[in-house]
Amino acid sequence: MKNVIVTGTSSGIGLDTVVALAKQGWRVFATMRNTAKSEALETALVEAGVRDRVEIEQLDVTDAASIATAVETVLSRTGGKLDAVVHNAGVAVGGAFEDIPDDQSRHVMETNFFGVVALTRALMPTFRKQKKGRVLIVSSDAAFMGQPGNAIYCASKWAIEGWAEAAAHELNLFGIDVILVEPGPYRTPIWENSPHVMPPESPYYAWSEQLFKAADEHTERTARDPIEVARVIVKALDARSPRFRYPVGPLARITHAVRGKIPSRVMRRGVSRLLGLNRIRV
């Protein structure tokens, strides 16, 4: 049985990924920052008949001590072996970048970027010793195109994609694969749980109000079932020779295909019209 660590598993893509991997025969170490929120995962595992293949552990990817404890615990149970890590933990914050407090911006970067780097670094001695392993990162179509009111999240995903492209050269020396899975809009709690920063005194207030309303409506119309992402993750981890990038969903495949081919000014105008932002005057 292959062993895998998955982060951010209390809901959404992470939860579905744990269930899908367990069904495929993986031994899954499902981690989350607060294990008190594991009820939905526990229920899904029981319903799928795979509860015995999953162990739930506490892991906060922004906390070095938490990372060290979780890695030590997992490796002690696997005999020091690990086949893969799925970096799914992620957070976001919406609003004009000028309105977003530094602590919230830094939290996004600490989770979505530095957390991936830190956990991967902690696992590298094991992967190097084995001369194999897979580092799979759940990125986003936000890594293909800047999105209004989402600058900090986009920055975190662009950062992790740049890191992955560069680190792949280094990890390849030891037979370790780096994989990016890049979903478009999917129904996950990340956006529901993300703060929407819109101070009444902000010069962006009317713009943000229209943006959040239109973005919620767009997501409601287009967001897909996260099980699709989970299936792609399983496919990538089981592949004999995985691709480096897996855009998931129609919108992600489109934005991936047109990146660098359509002028940025044209893209901004199109997005502005789609969300009704061109009607806002400041």
PDB file of C-alpha atoms in Angstrom:
ATOM      1  CA  MET A   1       0.000   0.000   0.000  1.00  0.00           C
ATOM      2  CA  LYS A   2       1.416   3.406  -1.005  1.00  0.00           C
ATOM      3  CA  ASN A   3       1.590   6.180   1.594  1.00  0.00           C
ATOM      4  CA  VAL A   4       0.567   9.798   0.984  1.00  0.00           C
ATOM      5  CA  ILE A   5       0.170  12.936   3.075  1.00  0.00           C
ATOM      6  CA  VAL A   6      -2.678  15.258   2.058  1.00  0.00           C
ATOM      7  CA  THR A   7      -3.022  18.733   3.605  1.00  0.00           C
ATOM      8  CA  GLY A   8      -6.219  20.742   4.036  1.00  0.00           C
ATOM      9  CA  THR A   9      -8.613  17.780   4.182  1.00  0.00           C
ATOM     10  CA  SER A  10     -11.519  18.974   6.328  1.00  0.00           C
ATOM     11  CA  SER A  11     -13.635  19.872   3.282  1.00  0.00           C
ATOM     12  CA  GLY A  12     -13.757  20.468  -0.470  1.00  0.00           C
ATOM     13  CA  ILE A  13     -11.024  19.208  -2.754  1.00  0.00           C
ATOM     14  CA  GLY A  14      -8.930  17.873   0.124  1.00  0.00           C
ATOM     15  CA  LEU A  15     -11.755  15.796   1.556  1.00  0.00           C
ATOM     16  CA  ASP A  16     -12.686  14.343  -1.843  1.00  0.00           C
ATOM     17  CA  THR A  17      -9.030  13.613  -2.573  1.00  0.00           C
ATOM     18  CA  VAL A  18      -8.602  11.629   0.636  1.00  0.00           C
ATOM     19  CA  VAL A  19     -11.646   9.494  -0.141  1.00  0.00           C
ATOM     20  CA  ALA A  20     -10.637   8.979  -3.779  1.00  0.00           C
ATOM     21  CA  LEU A  21      -7.070   7.979  -2.892  1.00  0.00           C
ATOM     22  CA  ALA A  22      -8.253   5.584  -0.187  1.00  0.00           C
ATOM     23  CA  LYS A  23     -10.647   3.958  -2.650  1.00  0.00           C
ATOM     24  CA  GLN A  24      -7.702   3.517  -5.016  1.00  0.00           C
ATOM     25  CA  GLY A  25      -5.785   1.619  -2.337  1.00  0.00           C
ATOM     26  CA  TRP A  26      -3.563   4.361  -0.902  1.00  0.00           C
ATOM     27  CA  ARG A  27      -2.832   4.671   2.803  1.00  0.00           C
ATOM     28  CA  VAL A  28      -3.706   8.302   3.408  1.00  0.00           C
ATOM     29  CA  PHE A  29      -2.531  10.583   6.181  1.00  0.00           C
ATOM     30  CA  ALA A  30      -5.220  13.254   6.069  1.00  0.00           C
ATOM     31  CA  THR A  31      -4.034  16.412   7.776  1.00  0.00           C
ATOM     32  CA  MET A  32      -5.807  19.567   8.824  1.00  0.00           C
ATOM     33  CA  ARG A  33      -5.044  22.558  10.998  1.00  0.00           C
ATOM     34  CA  ASN A  34      -7.911  21.815  13.398  1.00  0.00           C
ATOM     35  CA  THR A  35      -8.806  18.130  13.772  1.00  0.00           C
ATOM     36  CA  ALA A  36     -12.010  19.125  15.563  1.00  0.00           C
ATOM     37  CA  LYS A  37     -13.308  19.849  12.051  1.00  0.00           C
ATOM     38  CA  SER A  38     -12.825  16.264  10.855  1.00  0.00           C
ATOM     39  CA  GLU A  39     -16.464  15.179  11.195  1.00  0.00           C
ATOM     40  CA  ALA A  40     -17.345  15.657   7.502  1.00  0.00           C
ATOM     41  CA  LEU A  41     -14.279  13.659   6.448  1.00  0.00           C
ATOM     42  CA  GLU A  42     -14.998  10.915   8.976  1.00  0.00           C
ATOM     43  CA  THR A  43     -18.545  10.594   7.655  1.00  0.00           C
ATOM     44  CA  ALA A  44     -17.425  10.482   4.018  1.00  0.00           C
ATOM     45  CA  LEU A  45     -14.827   7.800   4.774  1.00  0.00           C
ATOM     46  CA  VAL A  46     -17.331   5.607   6.600  1.00  0.00           C
ATOM     47  CA  GLU A  47     -19.863   5.972   3.795  1.00  0.00           C
ATOM     48  CA  ALA A  48     -17.184   5.026   1.245  1.00  0.00           C
ATOM     49  CA  GLY A  49     -16.094   2.026   3.319  1.00  0.00           C
ATOM     50  CA  VAL A  50     -12.457   3.157   3.511  1.00  0.00           C
ATOM     51  CA  ARG A  51     -12.132   4.476   7.058  1.00  0.00           C
ATOM     52  CA  ASP A  52      -9.455   1.885   7.861  1.00  0.00           C
ATOM     53  CA  ARG A  53      -7.139   3.268   5.158  1.00  0.00           C
ATOM     54  CA  VAL A  54      -7.017   6.817   6.495  1.00  0.00           C
ATOM     55  CA  GLU A  55      -5.324   8.344   9.534  1.00  0.00           C
ATOM     56  CA  ILE A  56      -6.203  11.894  10.520  1.00  0.00           C
ATOM     57  CA  GLU A  57      -3.393  14.087  11.858  1.00  0.00           C
ATOM     58  CA  GLN A  58      -3.024  17.698  12.954  1.00  0.00           C
ATOM     59  CA  LEU A  59      -0.851  19.838  10.690  1.00  0.00           C
ATOM     60  CA  ASP A  60      -0.641  23.600  10.362  1.00  0.00           C
ATOM     61  CA  VAL A  61       1.588  24.303   7.356  1.00  0.00           C
ATOM     62  CA  THR A  62       2.391  27.788   8.716  1.00  0.00           C
ATOM     63  CA  ASP A  63       3.832  26.358  11.946  1.00  0.00           C
ATOM     64  CA  ALA A  64       7.322  24.828  11.814  1.00  0.00           C
ATOM     65  CA  ALA A  65       6.780  22.814  14.999  1.00  0.00           C
ATOM     66  CA  SER A  66       3.498  21.420  13.687  1.00  0.00           C
ATOM     67  CA  ILE A  67       5.190  20.374  10.437  1.00  0.00           C
ATOM     68  CA  ALA A  68       8.032  18.634  12.289  1.00  0.00           C
ATOM     69  CA  THR A  69       5.646  16.768  14.593  1.00  0.00           C
ATOM     70  CA  ALA A  70       3.352  15.653  11.784  1.00  0.00           C
ATOM     71  CA  VAL A  71       6.224  14.451   9.573  1.00  0.00           C
ATOM     72  CA  GLU A  72       7.802  12.539  12.464  1.00  0.00           C
ATOM     73  CA  THR A  73       4.463  10.934  13.343  1.00  0.00           C
ATOM     74  CA  VAL A  74       3.697   9.866   9.782  1.00  0.00           C
ATOM     75  CA  LEU A  75       7.161   8.459   9.089  1.00  0.00           C
ATOM     76  CA  SER A  76       7.129   6.540  12.365  1.00  0.00           C
ATOM     77  CA  ARG A  77       4.001   4.750  11.172  1.00  0.00           C
ATOM     78  CA  THR A  78       5.216   4.021   7.652  1.00  0.00           C
ATOM     79  CA  GLY A  79       8.644   2.708   8.549  1.00  0.00           C
ATOM     80  CA  GLY A  80      10.247   5.888   7.255  1.00  0.00           C
ATOM     81  CA  LYS A  81       8.737   5.610   3.777  1.00  0.00           C
ATOM     82  CA  LEU A  82       6.510   8.028   1.882  1.00  0.00           C
ATOM     83  CA  ASP A  83       5.389   7.945  -1.733  1.00  0.00           C
ATOM     84  CA  ALA A  84       3.770  11.361  -2.149  1.00  0.00           C
ATOM     85  CA  VAL A  85       2.538  14.581  -0.602  1.00  0.00           C
ATOM     86  CA  VAL A  86      -0.503  16.494  -1.836  1.00  0.00           C
ATOM     87  CA  HIS A  87      -0.301  20.182  -0.953  1.00  0.00           C
ATOM     88  CA  ASN A  88      -3.951  21.220  -0.878  1.00  0.00           C
ATOM     89  CA  ALA A  89      -4.181  23.521   2.167  1.00  0.00           C
ATOM     90  CA  GLY A  90      -5.006  27.020   0.998  1.00  0.00           C
ATOM     91  CA  VAL A  91      -6.623  30.296   2.015  1.00  0.00           C
ATOM     92  CA  ALA A  92      -7.697  33.451   0.242  1.00  0.00           C
ATOM     93  CA  VAL A  93      -8.726  37.027   0.925  1.00  0.00           C
ATOM     94  CA  GLY A  94     -10.831  39.151  -1.406  1.00  0.00           C
ATOM     95  CA  GLY A  95     -10.711  42.869  -2.002  1.00  0.00           C
ATOM     96  CA  ALA A  96      -8.610  45.601  -3.537  1.00  0.00           C
ATOM     97  CA  PHE A  97      -5.010  44.987  -2.492  1.00  0.00           C
ATOM     98  CA  GLU A  98      -4.771  48.509  -1.040  1.00  0.00           C
ATOM     99  CA  ASP A  99      -7.585  47.698   1.394  1.00  0.00           C
ATOM    100  CA  ILE A 100      -6.230  44.373   2.629  1.00  0.00           C
ATOM    101  CA  PRO A 101      -4.250  44.522   5.912  1.00  0.00           C
ATOM    102  CA  ASP A 102      -0.696  43.219   5.757  1.00  0.00           C
ATOM    103  CA  ASP A 103      -1.359  40.441   8.264  1.00  0.00           C
ATOM    104  CA  GLN A 104      -4.069  38.967   6.042  1.00  0.00           C
ATOM    105  CA  SER A 105      -1.904  39.217   2.936  1.00  0.00           C
ATOM    106  CA  ARG A 106       0.986  37.551   4.721  1.00  0.00           C
ATOM    107  CA  HIS A 107      -1.265  34.758   6.012  1.00  0.00           C
ATOM    108  CA  VAL A 108      -2.240  33.894   2.440  1.00  0.00           C
ATOM    109  CA  MET A 109       1.392  33.792   1.353  1.00  0.00           C
ATOM    110  CA  GLU A 110       2.463  31.847   4.445  1.00  0.00           C
ATOM    111  CA  THR A 111      -0.167  29.184   3.763  1.00  0.00           C
ATOM    112  CA  ASN A 112      -0.249  28.951  -0.029  1.00  0.00           C
ATOM    113  CA  PHE A 113       3.451  29.460  -0.725  1.00  0.00           C
ATOM    114  CA  PHE A 114       5.759  29.179   2.271  1.00  0.00           C
ATOM    115  CA  GLY A 115       3.717  26.300   3.733  1.00  0.00           C
ATOM    116  CA  VAL A 116       4.271  24.238   0.586  1.00  0.00           C
ATOM    117  CA  VAL A 117       7.987  25.003   0.593  1.00  0.00           C
ATOM    118  CA  ALA A 118       8.404  24.223   4.299  1.00  0.00           C
ATOM    119  CA  LEU A 119       6.555  20.892   4.253  1.00  0.00           C
ATOM    120  CA  THR A 120       8.338  19.791   1.076  1.00  0.00           C
ATOM    121  CA  ARG A 121      11.703  20.655   2.634  1.00  0.00           C
ATOM    122  CA  ALA A 122      10.822  18.570   5.704  1.00  0.00           C
ATOM    123  CA  LEU A 123      10.064  15.571   3.475  1.00  0.00           C
ATOM    124  CA  MET A 124      13.085  15.881   1.213  1.00  0.00           C
ATOM    125  CA  PRO A 125      15.457  13.712   3.300  1.00  0.00           C
ATOM    126  CA  THR A 126      12.970  10.842   2.984  1.00  0.00           C
ATOM    127  CA  PHE A 127      12.358  11.361  -0.731  1.00  0.00           C
ATOM    128  CA  ARG A 128      16.092  11.702  -1.444  1.00  0.00           C
ATOM    129  CA  LYS A 129      16.936   8.543   0.474  1.00  0.00           C
ATOM    130  CA  GLN A 130      14.277   6.625  -1.490  1.00  0.00           C
ATOM    131  CA  LYS A 131      15.311   8.269  -4.756  1.00  0.00           C
ATOM    132  CA  LYS A 132      11.633   8.641  -5.531  1.00  0.00           C
ATOM    133  CA  GLY A 133       8.538  10.569  -4.459  1.00  0.00           C
ATOM    134  CA  ARG A 134       5.883  12.884  -5.804  1.00  0.00           C
ATOM    135  CA  VAL A 135       5.199  16.452  -4.737  1.00  0.00           C
ATOM    136  CA  LEU A 136       1.751  17.392  -6.001  1.00  0.00           C
ATOM    137  CA  ILE A 137       0.578  20.967  -5.544  1.00  0.00           C
ATOM    138  CA  VAL A 138      -3.041  22.048  -5.919  1.00  0.00           C
ATOM    139  CA  SER A 139      -2.571  25.384  -7.651  1.00  0.00           C
ATOM    140  CA  SER A 140      -5.320  27.312  -9.500  1.00  0.00           C
ATOM    141  CA  ASP A 141      -6.286  28.859 -12.804  1.00  0.00           C
ATOM    142  CA  ALA A 142      -5.549  32.082 -10.882  1.00  0.00           C
ATOM    143  CA  ALA A 143      -1.944  31.263 -11.753  1.00  0.00           C
ATOM    144  CA  PHE A 144      -2.742  31.881 -15.434  1.00  0.00           C
ATOM    145  CA  MET A 145      -4.417  35.285 -15.261  1.00  0.00           C
ATOM    146  CA  GLY A 146      -4.739  38.134 -12.778  1.00  0.00           C
ATOM    147  CA  GLN A 147      -8.230  38.375 -11.281  1.00  0.00           C
ATOM    148  CA  PRO A 148      -9.813  41.580  -9.946  1.00  0.00           C
ATOM    149  CA  GLY A 149     -10.123  41.707  -6.184  1.00  0.00           C
ATOM    150  CA  ASN A 150      -7.981  38.589  -5.894  1.00  0.00           C
ATOM    151  CA  ALA A 151      -4.473  39.992  -6.211  1.00  0.00           C
ATOM    152  CA  ILE A 152      -3.029  38.384  -3.074  1.00  0.00           C
ATOM    153  CA  TYR A 153      -4.361  34.912  -3.876  1.00  0.00           C
ATOM    154  CA  CYS A 154      -3.178  35.209  -7.486  1.00  0.00           C
ATOM    155  CA  ALA A 155       0.244  36.295  -6.252  1.00  0.00           C
ATOM    156  CA  SER A 156       0.476  33.237  -3.997  1.00  0.00           C
ATOM    157  CA  LYS A 157      -0.404  30.883  -6.856  1.00  0.00           C
ATOM    158  CA  TRP A 158       1.947  32.571  -9.328  1.00  0.00           C
ATOM    159  CA  ALA A 159       4.666  32.296  -6.684  1.00  0.00           C
ATOM    160  CA  ILE A 160       4.134  28.589  -6.091  1.00  0.00           C
ATOM    161  CA  GLU A 161       4.087  27.895  -9.829  1.00  0.00           C
ATOM    162  CA  GLY A 162       7.404  29.692 -10.274  1.00  0.00           C
ATOM    163  CA  TRP A 163       8.851  27.780  -7.339  1.00  0.00           C
ATOM    164  CA  ALA A 164       7.579  24.474  -8.739  1.00  0.00           C
ATOM    165  CA  GLU A 165       9.071  25.096 -12.185  1.00  0.00           C
ATOM    166  CA  ALA A 166      12.471  25.889 -10.662  1.00  0.00           C
ATOM    167  CA  ALA A 167      12.424  23.245  -7.929  1.00  0.00           C
ATOM    168  CA  ALA A 168      11.519  20.552 -10.472  1.00  0.00           C
ATOM    169  CA  HIS A 169      15.068  20.863 -11.849  1.00  0.00           C
ATOM    170  CA  GLU A 170      16.507  20.200  -8.395  1.00  0.00           C
ATOM    171  CA  LEU A 171      14.150  17.416  -7.325  1.00  0.00           C
ATOM    172  CA  ASN A 172      14.589  15.612 -10.626  1.00  0.00           C
ATOM    173  CA  LEU A 173      18.172  14.861  -9.560  1.00  0.00           C
ATOM    174  CA  PHE A 174      16.750  12.418  -7.031  1.00  0.00           C
ATOM    175  CA  GLY A 175      13.915  10.940  -9.093  1.00  0.00           C
ATOM    176  CA  ILE A 176      11.260  13.119  -7.461  1.00  0.00           C
ATOM    177  CA  ASP A 177       8.341  14.361  -9.570  1.00  0.00           C
ATOM    178  CA  VAL A 178       6.766  17.794  -9.115  1.00  0.00           C
ATOM    179  CA  ILE A 179       3.161  18.043 -10.312  1.00  0.00           C
ATOM    180  CA  LEU A 180       0.835  21.043 -10.560  1.00  0.00           C
ATOM    181  CA  VAL A 181      -2.938  20.499 -10.573  1.00  0.00           C
ATOM    182  CA  GLU A 182      -4.672  23.724 -11.591  1.00  0.00           C
ATOM    183  CA  PRO A 183      -8.456  23.803 -11.078  1.00  0.00           C
ATOM    184  CA  GLY A 184     -10.830  26.430 -12.379  1.00  0.00           C
ATOM    185  CA  PRO A 185     -13.904  27.384 -10.307  1.00  0.00           C
ATOM    186  CA  TYR A 186     -15.046  24.508  -8.096  1.00  0.00           C
ATOM    187  CA  ARG A 187     -17.519  24.394  -5.226  1.00  0.00           C
ATOM    188  CA  THR A 188     -15.250  24.549  -2.197  1.00  0.00           C
ATOM    189  CA  PRO A 189     -15.527  26.446   1.099  1.00  0.00           C
ATOM    190  CA  ILE A 190     -12.350  28.442   0.478  1.00  0.00           C
ATOM    191  CA  TRP A 191     -14.272  31.377  -0.999  1.00  0.00           C
ATOM    192  CA  GLU A 192     -17.121  31.179   1.500  1.00  0.00           C
ATOM    193  CA  ASN A 193     -14.637  31.203   4.368  1.00  0.00           C
ATOM    194  CA  SER A 194     -12.440  33.940   2.910  1.00  0.00           C
ATOM    195  CA  PRO A 195     -12.744  37.463   4.298  1.00  0.00           C
ATOM    196  CA  HIS A 196     -14.120  40.033   1.851  1.00  0.00           C
ATOM    197  CA  VAL A 197     -12.399  43.303   2.686  1.00  0.00           C
ATOM    198  CA  MET A 198     -14.544  46.253   1.680  1.00  0.00           C
ATOM    199  CA  PRO A 199     -14.231  49.239   4.055  1.00  0.00           C
ATOM    200  CA  PRO A 200     -17.092  51.744   3.563  1.00  0.00           C
ATOM    201  CA  GLU A 201     -14.603  54.589   3.327  1.00  0.00           C
ATOM    202  CA  SER A 202     -12.538  52.845   0.663  1.00  0.00           C
ATOM    203  CA  PRO A 203     -12.249  54.481  -2.788  1.00  0.00           C
ATOM    204  CA  TYR A 204     -12.823  50.952  -4.118  1.00  0.00           C
ATOM    205  CA  TYR A 205     -16.081  50.428  -2.223  1.00  0.00           C
ATOM    206  CA  ALA A 206     -18.543  50.639  -5.140  1.00  0.00           C
ATOM    207  CA  TRP A 207     -16.171  48.658  -7.363  1.00  0.00           C
ATOM    208  CA  SER A 208     -15.745  45.936  -4.718  1.00  0.00           C
ATOM    209  CA  GLU A 209     -19.485  45.768  -4.065  1.00  0.00           C
ATOM    210  CA  GLN A 210     -20.177  45.095  -7.750  1.00  0.00           C
ATOM    211  CA  LEU A 211     -17.228  42.705  -7.990  1.00  0.00           C
ATOM    212  CA  PHE A 212     -18.249  40.476  -5.092  1.00  0.00           C
ATOM    213  CA  LYS A 213     -21.861  40.347  -6.271  1.00  0.00           C
ATOM    214  CA  ALA A 214     -20.919  39.472  -9.856  1.00  0.00           C
ATOM    215  CA  ALA A 215     -18.187  37.026  -8.809  1.00  0.00           C
ATOM    216  CA  ASP A 216     -20.573  35.148  -6.508  1.00  0.00           C
ATOM    217  CA  GLU A 217     -23.136  34.896  -9.297  1.00  0.00           C
ATOM    218  CA  HIS A 218     -20.470  33.741 -11.776  1.00  0.00           C
ATOM    219  CA  THR A 219     -19.195  31.103  -9.353  1.00  0.00           C
ATOM    220  CA  GLU A 220     -22.723  29.890  -8.668  1.00  0.00           C
ATOM    221  CA  ARG A 221     -23.268  29.405 -12.418  1.00  0.00           C
ATOM    222  CA  THR A 222     -19.925  27.867 -13.320  1.00  0.00           C
ATOM    223  CA  ALA A 223     -18.471  26.127 -10.243  1.00  0.00           C
ATOM    224  CA  ARG A 224     -18.143  22.380 -10.651  1.00  0.00           C
ATOM    225  CA  ASP A 225     -18.005  19.350  -8.353  1.00  0.00           C
ATOM    226  CA  PRO A 226     -14.580  19.102  -6.619  1.00  0.00           C
ATOM    227  CA  ILE A 227     -14.589  15.329  -7.105  1.00  0.00           C
ATOM    228  CA  GLU A 228     -13.348  16.098 -10.634  1.00  0.00           C
ATOM    229  CA  VAL A 229     -10.189  17.611  -9.171  1.00  0.00           C
ATOM    230  CA  ALA A 230      -9.754  14.681  -6.787  1.00  0.00           C
ATOM    231  CA  ARG A 231      -9.901  12.240  -9.688  1.00  0.00           C
ATOM    232  CA  VAL A 232      -7.201  14.145 -11.559  1.00  0.00           C
ATOM    233  CA  ILE A 233      -5.000  14.081  -8.446  1.00  0.00           C
ATOM    234  CA  VAL A 234      -5.409  10.305  -8.190  1.00  0.00           C
ATOM    235  CA  LYS A 235      -4.654   9.962 -11.896  1.00  0.00           C
ATOM    236  CA  ALA A 236      -1.486  12.034 -11.582  1.00  0.00           C
ATOM    237  CA  LEU A 237      -0.228  10.129  -8.537  1.00  0.00           C
ATOM    238  CA  ASP A 238      -0.930   6.751 -10.149  1.00  0.00           C
ATOM    239  CA  ALA A 239       0.561   7.669 -13.542  1.00  0.00           C
ATOM    240  CA  ARG A 240       3.765   5.921 -14.574  1.00  0.00           C
ATOM    241  CA  SER A 241       5.091   9.222 -15.926  1.00  0.00           C
ATOM    242  CA  PRO A 242       2.932  12.161 -14.759  1.00  0.00           C
ATOM    243  CA  ARG A 243       2.676  15.453 -16.602  1.00  0.00           C
ATOM    244  CA  PHE A 244       4.001  18.571 -14.922  1.00  0.00           C
ATOM    245  CA  ARG A 245       0.709  20.498 -15.328  1.00  0.00           C
ATOM    246  CA  TYR A 246      -2.916  19.358 -15.137  1.00  0.00           C
ATOM    247  CA  PRO A 247      -5.425  22.207 -15.726  1.00  0.00           C
ATOM    248  CA  VAL A 248      -8.789  20.942 -14.488  1.00  0.00           C
ATOM    249  CA  GLY A 249     -12.153  22.097 -15.823  1.00  0.00           C
ATOM    250  CA  PRO A 250     -13.182  23.983 -18.978  1.00  0.00           C
ATOM    251  CA  LEU A 251     -12.273  27.472 -17.754  1.00  0.00           C
ATOM    252  CA  ALA A 252      -8.847  26.393 -16.511  1.00  0.00           C
ATOM    253  CA  ARG A 253      -8.056  24.716 -19.810  1.00  0.00           C
ATOM    254  CA  ILE A 254      -9.116  27.823 -21.735  1.00  0.00           C
ATOM    255  CA  THR A 255      -7.143  30.272 -19.594  1.00  0.00           C
ATOM    256  CA  HIS A 256      -4.140  27.951 -19.706  1.00  0.00           C
ATOM    257  CA  ALA A 257      -4.318  27.778 -23.495  1.00  0.00           C
ATOM    258  CA  VAL A 258      -4.659  31.522 -24.123  1.00  0.00           C
ATOM    259  CA  ARG A 259      -2.046  32.669 -21.595  1.00  0.00           C
ATOM    260  CA  GLY A 260       0.484  34.846 -23.381  1.00  0.00           C
ATOM    261  CA  LYS A 261      -1.484  34.741 -26.632  1.00  0.00           C
ATOM    262  CA  ILE A 262      -4.079  37.423 -25.916  1.00  0.00           C
ATOM    263  CA  PRO A 263      -2.853  40.893 -24.864  1.00  0.00           C
ATOM    264  CA  SER A 264      -3.298  41.591 -21.160  1.00  0.00           C
ATOM    265  CA  ARG A 265      -5.221  44.790 -21.896  1.00  0.00           C
ATOM    266  CA  VAL A 266      -7.761  42.827 -23.943  1.00  0.00           C
ATOM    267  CA  MET A 267      -8.108  40.240 -21.164  1.00  0.00           C
ATOM    268  CA  ARG A 268      -8.705  42.957 -18.558  1.00  0.00           C
ATOM    269  CA  ARG A 269     -11.385  44.579 -20.685  1.00  0.00           C
ATOM    270  CA  GLY A 270     -13.123  41.255 -21.203  1.00  0.00           C
ATOM    271  CA  VAL A 271     -13.127  40.404 -17.493  1.00  0.00           C
ATOM    272  CA  SER A 272     -14.272  43.916 -16.603  1.00  0.00           C
ATOM    273  CA  ARG A 273     -17.250  43.649 -18.940  1.00  0.00           C
ATOM    274  CA  LEU A 274     -18.092  40.131 -17.760  1.00  0.00           C
ATOM    275  CA  LEU A 275     -18.285  41.286 -14.137  1.00  0.00           C
ATOM    276  CA  GLY A 276     -19.866  44.652 -14.861  1.00  0.00           C
ATOM    277  CA  LEU A 277     -16.896  46.544 -13.473  1.00  0.00           C
ATOM    278  CA  ASN A 278     -16.701  48.782 -16.545  1.00  0.00           C
ATOM    279  CA  ARG A 279     -19.896  50.490 -15.339  1.00  0.00           C
ATOM    280  CA  ILE A 280     -18.307  51.673 -12.076  1.00  0.00           C
ATOM    281  CA  ARG A 281     -16.952  55.210 -11.985  1.00  0.00           C
ATOM    282  CA  VAL A 282     -14.674  56.521  -9.254  1.00  0.00           C
TER     283      VAL A 282
END
